[in-house]
Backbone as a printed PyTorch tensor [residue, N CA C, xyz], in Angstrom:
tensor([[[  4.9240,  -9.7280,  12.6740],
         [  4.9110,  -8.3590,  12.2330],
         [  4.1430,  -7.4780,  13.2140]],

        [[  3.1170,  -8.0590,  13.6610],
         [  2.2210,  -7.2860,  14.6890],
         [  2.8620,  -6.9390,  15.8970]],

        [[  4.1090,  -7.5630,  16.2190],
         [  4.7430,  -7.6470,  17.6630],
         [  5.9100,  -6.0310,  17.0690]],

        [[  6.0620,  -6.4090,  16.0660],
         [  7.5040,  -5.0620,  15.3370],
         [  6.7840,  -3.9390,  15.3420]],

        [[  5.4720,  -3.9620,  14.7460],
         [  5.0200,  -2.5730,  15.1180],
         [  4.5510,  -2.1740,  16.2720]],

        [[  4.2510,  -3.0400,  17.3210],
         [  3.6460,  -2.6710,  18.4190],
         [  4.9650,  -2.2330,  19.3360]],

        [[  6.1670,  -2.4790,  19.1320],
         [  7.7490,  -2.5550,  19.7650],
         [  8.1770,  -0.7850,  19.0580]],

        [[  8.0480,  -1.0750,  17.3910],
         [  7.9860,   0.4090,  16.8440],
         [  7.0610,   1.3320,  17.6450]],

        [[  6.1460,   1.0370,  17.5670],
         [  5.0430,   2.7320,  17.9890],
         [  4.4420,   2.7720,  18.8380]],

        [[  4.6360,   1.1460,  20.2530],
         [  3.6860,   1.7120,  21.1920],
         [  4.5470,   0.6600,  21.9500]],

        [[  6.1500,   0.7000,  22.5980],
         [  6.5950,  -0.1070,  23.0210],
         [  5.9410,  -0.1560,  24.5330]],

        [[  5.5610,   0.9060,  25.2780],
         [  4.9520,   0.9640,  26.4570],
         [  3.9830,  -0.3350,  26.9690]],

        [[  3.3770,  -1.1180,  25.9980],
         [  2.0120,  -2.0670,  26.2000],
         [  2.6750,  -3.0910,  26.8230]],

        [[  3.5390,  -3.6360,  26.1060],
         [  4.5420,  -5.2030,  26.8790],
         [  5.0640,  -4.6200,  28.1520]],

        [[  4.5910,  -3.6340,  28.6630],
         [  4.9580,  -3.4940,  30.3310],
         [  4.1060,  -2.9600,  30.7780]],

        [[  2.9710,  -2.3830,  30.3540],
         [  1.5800,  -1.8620,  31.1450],
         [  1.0330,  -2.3850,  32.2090]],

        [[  0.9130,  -2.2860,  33.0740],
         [  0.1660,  -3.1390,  33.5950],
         [ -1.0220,  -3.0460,  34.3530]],

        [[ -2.0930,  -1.8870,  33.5740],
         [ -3.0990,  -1.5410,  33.8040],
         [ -2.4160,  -0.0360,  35.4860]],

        [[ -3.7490,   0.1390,  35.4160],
         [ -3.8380,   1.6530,  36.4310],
         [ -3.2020,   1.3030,  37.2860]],

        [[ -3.6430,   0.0060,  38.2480],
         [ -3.3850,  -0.2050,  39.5670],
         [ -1.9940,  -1.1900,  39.9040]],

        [[ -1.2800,  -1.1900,  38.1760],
         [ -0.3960,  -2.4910,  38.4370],
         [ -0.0070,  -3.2930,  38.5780]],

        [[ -1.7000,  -3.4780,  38.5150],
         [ -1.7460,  -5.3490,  39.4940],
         [ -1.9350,  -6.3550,  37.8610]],

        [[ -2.5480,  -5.6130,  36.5090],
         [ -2.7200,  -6.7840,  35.3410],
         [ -1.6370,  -7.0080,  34.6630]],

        [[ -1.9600,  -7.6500,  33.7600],
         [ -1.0370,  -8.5060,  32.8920],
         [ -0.4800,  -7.8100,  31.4910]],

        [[  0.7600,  -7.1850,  31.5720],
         [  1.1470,  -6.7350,  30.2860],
         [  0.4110,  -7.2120,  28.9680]],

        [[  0.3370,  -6.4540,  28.1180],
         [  0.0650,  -7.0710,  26.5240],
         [  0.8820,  -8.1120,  25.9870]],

        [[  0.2030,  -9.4100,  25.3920],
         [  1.1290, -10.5390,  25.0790],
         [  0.2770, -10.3620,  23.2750]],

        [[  1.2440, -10.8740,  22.3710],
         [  0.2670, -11.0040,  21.1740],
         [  0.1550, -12.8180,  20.7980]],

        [[ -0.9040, -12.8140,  21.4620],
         [ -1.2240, -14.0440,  21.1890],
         [ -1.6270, -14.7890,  20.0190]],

        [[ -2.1020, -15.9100,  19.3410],
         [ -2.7150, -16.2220,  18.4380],
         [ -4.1920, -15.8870,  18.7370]],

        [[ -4.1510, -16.3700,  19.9400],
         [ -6.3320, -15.4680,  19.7770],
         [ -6.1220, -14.0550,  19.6650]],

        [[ -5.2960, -13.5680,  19.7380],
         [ -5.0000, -11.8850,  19.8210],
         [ -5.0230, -11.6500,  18.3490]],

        [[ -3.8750, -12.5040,  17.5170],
         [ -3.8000, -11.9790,  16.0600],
         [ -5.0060, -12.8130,  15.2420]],

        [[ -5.7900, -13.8160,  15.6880],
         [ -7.0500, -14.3390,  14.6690],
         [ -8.2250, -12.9380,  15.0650]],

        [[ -8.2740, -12.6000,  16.1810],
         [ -9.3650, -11.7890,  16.2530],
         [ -9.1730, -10.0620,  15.4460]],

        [[ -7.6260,  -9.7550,  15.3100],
         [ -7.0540,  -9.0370,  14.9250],
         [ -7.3780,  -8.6440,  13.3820]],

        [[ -7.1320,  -9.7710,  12.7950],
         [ -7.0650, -10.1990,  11.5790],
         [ -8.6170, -10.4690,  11.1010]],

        [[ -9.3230, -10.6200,  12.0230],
         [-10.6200, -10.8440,  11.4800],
         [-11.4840,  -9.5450,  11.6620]],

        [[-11.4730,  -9.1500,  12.7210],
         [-11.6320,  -7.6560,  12.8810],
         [-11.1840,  -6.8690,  11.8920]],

        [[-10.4440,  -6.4490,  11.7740],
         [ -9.6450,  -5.3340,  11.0950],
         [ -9.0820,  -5.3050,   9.6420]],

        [[ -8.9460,  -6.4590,   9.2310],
         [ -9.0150,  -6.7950,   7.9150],
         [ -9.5870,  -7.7000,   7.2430]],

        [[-10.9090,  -8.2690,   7.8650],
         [-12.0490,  -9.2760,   7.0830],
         [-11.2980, -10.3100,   6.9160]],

        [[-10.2560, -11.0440,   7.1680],
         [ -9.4390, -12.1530,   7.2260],
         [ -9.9100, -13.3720,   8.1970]],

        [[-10.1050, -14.2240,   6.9870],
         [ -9.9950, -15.7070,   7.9860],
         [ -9.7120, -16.8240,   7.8720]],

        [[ -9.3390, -17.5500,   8.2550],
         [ -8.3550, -18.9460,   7.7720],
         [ -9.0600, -19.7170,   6.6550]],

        [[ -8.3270, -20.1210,   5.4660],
         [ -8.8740, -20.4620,   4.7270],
         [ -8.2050, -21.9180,   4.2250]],

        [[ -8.7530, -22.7620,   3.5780],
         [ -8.1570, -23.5640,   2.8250],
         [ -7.4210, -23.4460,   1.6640]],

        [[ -6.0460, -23.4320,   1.3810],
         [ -5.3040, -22.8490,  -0.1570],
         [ -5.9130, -24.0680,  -1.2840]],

        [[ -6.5760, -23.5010,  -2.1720],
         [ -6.8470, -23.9790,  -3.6550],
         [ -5.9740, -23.9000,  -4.3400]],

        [[ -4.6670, -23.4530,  -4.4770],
         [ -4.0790, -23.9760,  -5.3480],
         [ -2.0210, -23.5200,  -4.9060]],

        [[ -1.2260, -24.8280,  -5.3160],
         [  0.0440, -24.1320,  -5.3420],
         [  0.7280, -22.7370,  -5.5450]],

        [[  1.1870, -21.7650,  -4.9260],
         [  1.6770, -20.8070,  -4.7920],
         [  2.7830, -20.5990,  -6.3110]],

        [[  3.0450, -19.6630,  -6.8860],
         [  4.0320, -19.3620,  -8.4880],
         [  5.3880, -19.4780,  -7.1670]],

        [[  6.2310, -20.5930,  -8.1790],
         [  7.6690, -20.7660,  -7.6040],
         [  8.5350, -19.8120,  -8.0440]],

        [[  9.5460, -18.8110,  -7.8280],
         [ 10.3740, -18.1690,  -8.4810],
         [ 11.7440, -18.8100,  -8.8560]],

        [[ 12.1690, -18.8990, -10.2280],
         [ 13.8650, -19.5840, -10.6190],
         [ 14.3470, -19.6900,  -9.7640]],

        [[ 15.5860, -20.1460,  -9.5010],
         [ 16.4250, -19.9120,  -8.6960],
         [ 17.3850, -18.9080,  -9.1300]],

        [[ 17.2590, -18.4130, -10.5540],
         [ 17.9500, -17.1980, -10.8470],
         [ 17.0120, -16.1750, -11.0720]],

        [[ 15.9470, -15.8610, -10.1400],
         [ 15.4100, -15.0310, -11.1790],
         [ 16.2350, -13.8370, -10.7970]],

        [[ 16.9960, -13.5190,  -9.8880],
         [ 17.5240, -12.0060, -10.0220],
         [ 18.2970, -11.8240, -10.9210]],

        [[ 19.2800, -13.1270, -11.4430],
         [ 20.2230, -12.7380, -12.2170],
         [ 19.2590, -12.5080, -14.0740]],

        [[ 18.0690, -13.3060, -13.9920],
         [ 16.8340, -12.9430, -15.7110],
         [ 16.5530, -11.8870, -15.1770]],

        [[ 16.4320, -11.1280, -14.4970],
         [ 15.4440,  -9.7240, -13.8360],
         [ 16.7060,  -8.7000, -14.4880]],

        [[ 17.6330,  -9.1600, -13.9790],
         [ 18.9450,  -8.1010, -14.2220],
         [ 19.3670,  -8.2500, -15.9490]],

        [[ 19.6690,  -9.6990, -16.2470],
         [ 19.6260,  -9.2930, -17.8770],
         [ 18.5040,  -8.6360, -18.5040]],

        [[ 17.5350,  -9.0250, -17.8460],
         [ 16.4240,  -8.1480, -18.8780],
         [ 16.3800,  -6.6510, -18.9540]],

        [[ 16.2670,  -6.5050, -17.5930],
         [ 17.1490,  -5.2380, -17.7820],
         [ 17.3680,  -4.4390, -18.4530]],

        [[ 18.9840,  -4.9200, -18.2960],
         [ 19.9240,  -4.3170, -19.3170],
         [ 19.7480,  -4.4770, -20.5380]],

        [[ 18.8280,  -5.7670, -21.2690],
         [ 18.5380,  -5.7400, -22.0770],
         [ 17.5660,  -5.0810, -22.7930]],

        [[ 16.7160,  -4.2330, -22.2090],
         [ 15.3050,  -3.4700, -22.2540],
         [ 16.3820,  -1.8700, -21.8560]],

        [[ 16.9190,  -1.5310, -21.1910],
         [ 17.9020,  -0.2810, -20.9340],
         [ 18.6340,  -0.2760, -22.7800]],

        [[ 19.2790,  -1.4710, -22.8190],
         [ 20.4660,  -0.9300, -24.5750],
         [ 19.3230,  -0.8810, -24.8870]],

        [[ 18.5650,  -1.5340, -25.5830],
         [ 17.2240,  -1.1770, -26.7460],
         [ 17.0550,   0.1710, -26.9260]],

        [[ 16.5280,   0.7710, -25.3460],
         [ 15.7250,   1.7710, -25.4450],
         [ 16.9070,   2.8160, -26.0450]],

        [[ 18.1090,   2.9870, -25.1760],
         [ 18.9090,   3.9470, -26.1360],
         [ 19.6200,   4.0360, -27.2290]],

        [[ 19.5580,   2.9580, -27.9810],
         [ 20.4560,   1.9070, -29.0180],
         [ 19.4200,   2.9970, -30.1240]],

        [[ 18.1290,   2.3810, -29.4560],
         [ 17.3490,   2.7060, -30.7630],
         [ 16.4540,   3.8750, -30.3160]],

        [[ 16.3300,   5.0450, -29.2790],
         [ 16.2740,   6.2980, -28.8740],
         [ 14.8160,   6.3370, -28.8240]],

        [[ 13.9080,   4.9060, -28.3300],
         [ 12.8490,   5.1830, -27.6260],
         [ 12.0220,   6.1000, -27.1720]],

        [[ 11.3220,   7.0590, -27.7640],
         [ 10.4340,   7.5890, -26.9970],
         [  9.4190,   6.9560, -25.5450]],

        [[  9.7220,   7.7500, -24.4740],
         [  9.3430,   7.1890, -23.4710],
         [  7.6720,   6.7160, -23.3130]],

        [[  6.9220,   7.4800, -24.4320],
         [  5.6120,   7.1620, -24.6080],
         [  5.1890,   6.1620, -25.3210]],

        [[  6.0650,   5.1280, -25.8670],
         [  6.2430,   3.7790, -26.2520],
         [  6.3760,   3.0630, -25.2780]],

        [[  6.9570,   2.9910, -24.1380],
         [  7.3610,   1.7310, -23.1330],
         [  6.2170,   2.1260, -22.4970]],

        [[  5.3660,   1.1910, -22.6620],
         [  3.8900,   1.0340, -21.7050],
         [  4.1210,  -0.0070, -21.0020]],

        [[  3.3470,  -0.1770, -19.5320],
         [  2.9140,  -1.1820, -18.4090],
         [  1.9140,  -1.2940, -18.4460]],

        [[  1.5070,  -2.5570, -18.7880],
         [ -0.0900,  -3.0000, -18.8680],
         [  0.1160,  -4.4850, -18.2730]],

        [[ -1.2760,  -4.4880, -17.3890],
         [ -1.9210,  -5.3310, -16.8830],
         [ -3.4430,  -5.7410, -17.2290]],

        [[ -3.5040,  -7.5650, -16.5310],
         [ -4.7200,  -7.4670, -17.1310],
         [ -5.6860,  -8.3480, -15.9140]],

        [[ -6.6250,  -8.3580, -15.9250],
         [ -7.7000,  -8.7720, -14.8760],
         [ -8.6620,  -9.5440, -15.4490]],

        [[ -9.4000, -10.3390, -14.7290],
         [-10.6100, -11.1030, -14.6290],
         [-11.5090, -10.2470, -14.3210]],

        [[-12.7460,  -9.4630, -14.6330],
         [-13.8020,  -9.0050, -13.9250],
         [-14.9500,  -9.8540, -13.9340]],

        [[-15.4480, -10.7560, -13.2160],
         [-16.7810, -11.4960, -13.0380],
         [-17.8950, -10.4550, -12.4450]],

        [[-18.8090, -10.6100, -13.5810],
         [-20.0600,  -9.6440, -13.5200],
         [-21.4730, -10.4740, -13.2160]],

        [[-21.0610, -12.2510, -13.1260],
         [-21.9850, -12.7210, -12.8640],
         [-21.5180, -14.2890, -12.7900]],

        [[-21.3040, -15.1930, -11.1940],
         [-20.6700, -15.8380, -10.8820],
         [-20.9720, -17.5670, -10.9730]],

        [[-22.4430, -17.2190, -11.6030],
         [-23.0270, -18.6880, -11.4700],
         [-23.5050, -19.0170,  -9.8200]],

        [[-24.2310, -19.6870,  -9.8740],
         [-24.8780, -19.6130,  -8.6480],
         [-25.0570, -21.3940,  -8.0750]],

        [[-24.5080, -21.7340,  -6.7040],
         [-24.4310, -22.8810,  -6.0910],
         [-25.8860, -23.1410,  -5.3400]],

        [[-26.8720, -22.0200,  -5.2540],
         [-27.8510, -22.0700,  -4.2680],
         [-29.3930, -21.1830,  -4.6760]],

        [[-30.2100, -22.0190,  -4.2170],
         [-31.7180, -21.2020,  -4.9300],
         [-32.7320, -22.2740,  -4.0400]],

        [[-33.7430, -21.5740,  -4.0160],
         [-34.7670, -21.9000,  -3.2140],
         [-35.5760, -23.2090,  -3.5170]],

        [[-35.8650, -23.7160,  -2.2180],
         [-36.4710, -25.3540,  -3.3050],
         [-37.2580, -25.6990,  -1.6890]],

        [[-38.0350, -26.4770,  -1.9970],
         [-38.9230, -27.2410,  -0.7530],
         [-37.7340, -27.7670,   0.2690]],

        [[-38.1310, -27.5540,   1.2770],
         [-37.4950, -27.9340,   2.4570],
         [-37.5680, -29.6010,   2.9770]],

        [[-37.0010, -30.0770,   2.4390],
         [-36.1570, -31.8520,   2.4430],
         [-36.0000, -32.2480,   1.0170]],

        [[-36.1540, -31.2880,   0.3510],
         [-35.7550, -31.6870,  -0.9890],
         [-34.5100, -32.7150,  -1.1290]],

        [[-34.4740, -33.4230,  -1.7240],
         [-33.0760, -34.6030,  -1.5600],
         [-32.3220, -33.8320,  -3.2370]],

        [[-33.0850, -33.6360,  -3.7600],
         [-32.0500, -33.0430,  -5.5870],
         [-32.6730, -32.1880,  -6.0070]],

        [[-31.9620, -30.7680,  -5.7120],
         [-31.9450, -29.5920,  -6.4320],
         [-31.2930, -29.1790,  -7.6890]],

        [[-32.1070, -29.0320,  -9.1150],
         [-31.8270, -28.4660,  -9.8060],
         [-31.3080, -26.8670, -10.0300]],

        [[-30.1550, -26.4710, -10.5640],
         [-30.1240, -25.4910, -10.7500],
         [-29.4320, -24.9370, -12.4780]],

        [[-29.9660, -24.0310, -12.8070],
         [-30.0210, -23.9090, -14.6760],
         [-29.2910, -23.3290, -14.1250]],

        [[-27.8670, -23.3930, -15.6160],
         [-26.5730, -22.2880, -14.9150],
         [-25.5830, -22.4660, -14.4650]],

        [[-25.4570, -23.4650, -13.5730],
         [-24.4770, -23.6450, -12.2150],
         [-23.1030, -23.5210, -12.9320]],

        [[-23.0220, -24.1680, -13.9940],
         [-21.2060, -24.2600, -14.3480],
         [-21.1650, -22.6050, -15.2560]],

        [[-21.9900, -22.0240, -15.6000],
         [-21.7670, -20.7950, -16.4240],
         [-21.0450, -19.5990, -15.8250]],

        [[-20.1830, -18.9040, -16.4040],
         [-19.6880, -17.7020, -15.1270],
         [-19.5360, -16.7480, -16.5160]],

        [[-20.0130, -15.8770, -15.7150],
         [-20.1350, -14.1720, -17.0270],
         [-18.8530, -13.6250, -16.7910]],

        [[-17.5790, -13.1360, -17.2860],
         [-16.9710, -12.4980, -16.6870],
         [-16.0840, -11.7160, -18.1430]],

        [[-15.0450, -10.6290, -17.9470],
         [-14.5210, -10.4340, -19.0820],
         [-12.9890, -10.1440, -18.8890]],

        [[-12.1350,  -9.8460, -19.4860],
         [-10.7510,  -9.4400, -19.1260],
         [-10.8940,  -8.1690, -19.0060]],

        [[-10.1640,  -7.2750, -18.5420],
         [-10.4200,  -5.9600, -18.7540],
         [ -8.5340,  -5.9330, -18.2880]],

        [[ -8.2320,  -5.0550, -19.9610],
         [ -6.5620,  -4.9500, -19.3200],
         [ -6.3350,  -3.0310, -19.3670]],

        [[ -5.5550,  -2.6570, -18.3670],
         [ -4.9370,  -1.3990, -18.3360],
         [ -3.6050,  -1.3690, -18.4640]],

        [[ -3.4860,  -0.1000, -18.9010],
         [ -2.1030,   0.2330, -19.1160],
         [ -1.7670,   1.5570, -18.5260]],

        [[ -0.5060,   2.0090, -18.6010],
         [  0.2760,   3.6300, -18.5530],
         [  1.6980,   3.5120, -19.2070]],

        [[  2.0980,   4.5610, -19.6780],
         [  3.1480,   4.7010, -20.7690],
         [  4.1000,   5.4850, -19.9880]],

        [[  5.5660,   5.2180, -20.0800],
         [  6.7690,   5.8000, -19.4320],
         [  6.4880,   7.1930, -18.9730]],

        [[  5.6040,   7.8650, -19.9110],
         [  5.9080,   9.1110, -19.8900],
         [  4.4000,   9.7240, -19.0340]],

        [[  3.8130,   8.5410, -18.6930],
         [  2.6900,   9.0510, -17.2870],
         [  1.1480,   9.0010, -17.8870]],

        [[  0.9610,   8.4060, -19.4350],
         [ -0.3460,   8.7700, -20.1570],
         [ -0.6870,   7.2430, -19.3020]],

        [[ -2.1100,   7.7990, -19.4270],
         [ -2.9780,   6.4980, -18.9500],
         [ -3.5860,   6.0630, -19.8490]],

        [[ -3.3220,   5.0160, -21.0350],
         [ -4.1010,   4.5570, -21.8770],
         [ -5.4470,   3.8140, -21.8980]],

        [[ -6.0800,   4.0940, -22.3950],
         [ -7.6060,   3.6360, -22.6440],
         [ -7.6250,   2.1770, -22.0630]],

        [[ -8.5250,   1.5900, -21.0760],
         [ -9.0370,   0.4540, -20.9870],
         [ -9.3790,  -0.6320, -22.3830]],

        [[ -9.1740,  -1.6760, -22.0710],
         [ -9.5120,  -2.8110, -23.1590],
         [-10.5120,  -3.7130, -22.0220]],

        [[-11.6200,  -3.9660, -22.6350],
         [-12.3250,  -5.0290, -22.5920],
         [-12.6180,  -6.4600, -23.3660]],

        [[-12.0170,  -7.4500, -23.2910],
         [-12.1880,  -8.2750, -23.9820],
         [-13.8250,  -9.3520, -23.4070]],

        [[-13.9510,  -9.4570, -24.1650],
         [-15.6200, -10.0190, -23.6870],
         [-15.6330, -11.8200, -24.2030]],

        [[-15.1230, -11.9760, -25.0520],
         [-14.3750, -13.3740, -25.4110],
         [-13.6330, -13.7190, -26.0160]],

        [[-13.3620, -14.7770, -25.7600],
         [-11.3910, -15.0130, -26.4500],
         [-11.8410, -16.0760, -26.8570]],

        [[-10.6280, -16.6110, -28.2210],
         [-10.6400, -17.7250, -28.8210],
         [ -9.1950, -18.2540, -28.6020]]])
């Protein structure tokens, strides 16, 4: 992607070759895009924790019945648009449990009170067809 925009908006660089002519055009290298990426968007190679969400192999054709099935409803039965709300919902951690705390230096076993505990709450939002932004929900614990 870094090579498409640099071809889009600054195709001149892959033939630069400095003042005197004599350097080396712009190449986008991998040390080019790790330093890129770490620079410029706090990015850095990480280990994946967990399998990626697979999509159906139909999901366009469930995307499209639903749809249409959410389209008849609404005019079947003449929906006010301030009924069809989009809500989402989140994790907010306000306090993460802690892996690390101060202890004598060669300590071989550090205690720490806590470690598996994590403070956190759901917090879900919404907005309604017709552009209202409905009130935040905080859920603080679930059963």
């Amino acid at each position: 992607m870094i090579v498409a925009f640099v071809e889009r908006d600054a195709p001149h660089l892959f033939t630069y070759r400095g003042k005197n002519g004599e350097g080396t055009p712009f190449r986008c290298s991998d040390e080019f895009v790790r330093k890129f990426l770490k620079t410029n968007l706090n990015w850095t190679w990480r280990q994946a924790t967990k399998a990626a969400q697979k999509l159906p192999v139909d999901a366009a054709q469930q995307t499209r019945r639903t749809f249409l099935r959410m389209a008849a409803t609404i005019r079947d039965e003449t929906i006010d648009p301030c009924f069809i709300i989009n809500a989402d919902q989140t994790q907010v951690v306000y306090y993460s449990g802690t892996q690390k705390t101060y202890a004598p230096r060669g300590s071989k076993q550090v205690a720490v009170v806590g470690q598996e505990e994590k403070r956190a709450f759901t917090l879900m939002v919404a907005v309604s067809q017709d552009g209202s932004v409905l009130p935040f929900q905080a859920v603080y614990q679930g059963r």
